Structures are given as structure tokens and as C-alpha cells.
Coordinates of C-alpha atoms in Angstrom, one line a residue:
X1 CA 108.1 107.8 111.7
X2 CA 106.8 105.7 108.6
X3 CA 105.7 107.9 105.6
X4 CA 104.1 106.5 102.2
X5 CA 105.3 108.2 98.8
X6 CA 103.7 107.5 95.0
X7 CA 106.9 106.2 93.2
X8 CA 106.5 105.2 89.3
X9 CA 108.6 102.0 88.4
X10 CA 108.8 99.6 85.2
X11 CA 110.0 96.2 86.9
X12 CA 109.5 94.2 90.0
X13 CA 113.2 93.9 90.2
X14 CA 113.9 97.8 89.8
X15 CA 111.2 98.3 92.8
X16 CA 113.4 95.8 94.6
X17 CA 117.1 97.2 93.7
X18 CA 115.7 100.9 94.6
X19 CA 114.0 99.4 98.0
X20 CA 117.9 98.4 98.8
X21 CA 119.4 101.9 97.8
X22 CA 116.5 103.7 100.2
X23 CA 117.6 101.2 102.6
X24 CA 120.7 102.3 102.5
X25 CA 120.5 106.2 102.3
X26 CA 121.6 107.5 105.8
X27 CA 118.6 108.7 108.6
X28 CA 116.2 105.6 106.7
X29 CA 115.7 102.9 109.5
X30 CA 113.4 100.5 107.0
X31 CA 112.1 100.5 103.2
X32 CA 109.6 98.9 101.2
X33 CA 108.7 99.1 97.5
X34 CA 106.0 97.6 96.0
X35 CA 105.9 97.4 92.7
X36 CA 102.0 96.1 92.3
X37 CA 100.9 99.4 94.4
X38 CA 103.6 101.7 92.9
X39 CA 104.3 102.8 96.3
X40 CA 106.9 103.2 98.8
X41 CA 107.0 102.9 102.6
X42 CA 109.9 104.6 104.3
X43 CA 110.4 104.2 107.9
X44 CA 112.9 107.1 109.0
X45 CA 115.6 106.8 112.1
X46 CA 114.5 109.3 115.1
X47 CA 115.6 112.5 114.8
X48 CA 116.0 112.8 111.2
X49 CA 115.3 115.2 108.7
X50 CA 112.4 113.7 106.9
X51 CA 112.3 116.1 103.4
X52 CA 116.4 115.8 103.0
X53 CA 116.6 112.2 103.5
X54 CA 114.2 111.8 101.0
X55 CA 116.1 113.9 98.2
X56 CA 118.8 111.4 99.2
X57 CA 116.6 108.7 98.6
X58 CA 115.5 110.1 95.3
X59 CA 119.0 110.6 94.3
X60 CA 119.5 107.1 95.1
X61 CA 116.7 105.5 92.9
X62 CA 117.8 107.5 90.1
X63 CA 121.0 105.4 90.2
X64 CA 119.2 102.4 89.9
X65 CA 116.3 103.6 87.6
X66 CA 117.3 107.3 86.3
X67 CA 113.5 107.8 84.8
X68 CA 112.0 107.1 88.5
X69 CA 109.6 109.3 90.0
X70 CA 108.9 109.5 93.7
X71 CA 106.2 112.1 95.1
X72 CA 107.6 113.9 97.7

């Protein structure tokens, strides 16, 4: 399942350091920031718990950019 969030960041290479940590959080199977569109495409691995992978992808981007916003 793919699913498109509203994510506010300052910096093309933020978008692309916080597209890595999403890739990264467990239960995400493929991510995509795009800085231009301020959005964020995350393609989730079968079975998983869409809403608590996210927080985990949230908590994620705040490492990289702690004043991030993502819509959930």
C-alpha cells in the first residue's frame, strides 16, 4: 500500500537524509521525498501497521530535521 503525506522541509538535502531514515524505519518497503512538492510517498511492507509506522517515521525525521512536520 503507497500512501502520500504533506511534510514541510527547508533543504533539498534534508528531504533527501529524512527519505533515507523513512527508508529505513521497520514495516516501510519504499520512500520518496520531494522537496519541490513538500510531499512524501511511503510505500508500506504487507501486513503492516500503517498509523504506527508512520509515528516511527516521524520520529525518524525529527532526527534529521527536529522542526519537520509530516501530516498524518
Amino acid at each position: 500500500m503507497k500512501k502520500t503525506y504533506k511534510i514541510e522541509v527547508d533543504c533539498a538535502n534534508c528531504a533527501n537524509l529524512m527519505e533515507g531514515a523513512a527508508y529505513r524505519t521497520k514495516g516501510v518497503k519504499a520512500a520518496t521525498v520531494n522537496f519541490m512538492t513538500q510531499k512524501m510517498i511511503v510505500e508500506f511492507e504487507e501486513g503492516s501497521d500503517v498509523r504506527a509506522v508512520m509515528e516511527e517515521v516521524k520520529k525518524a525525521c525529527k532526527k534529521v530535521e527536529p522542526d519537520c512536520e509530516i501530516e498524518l
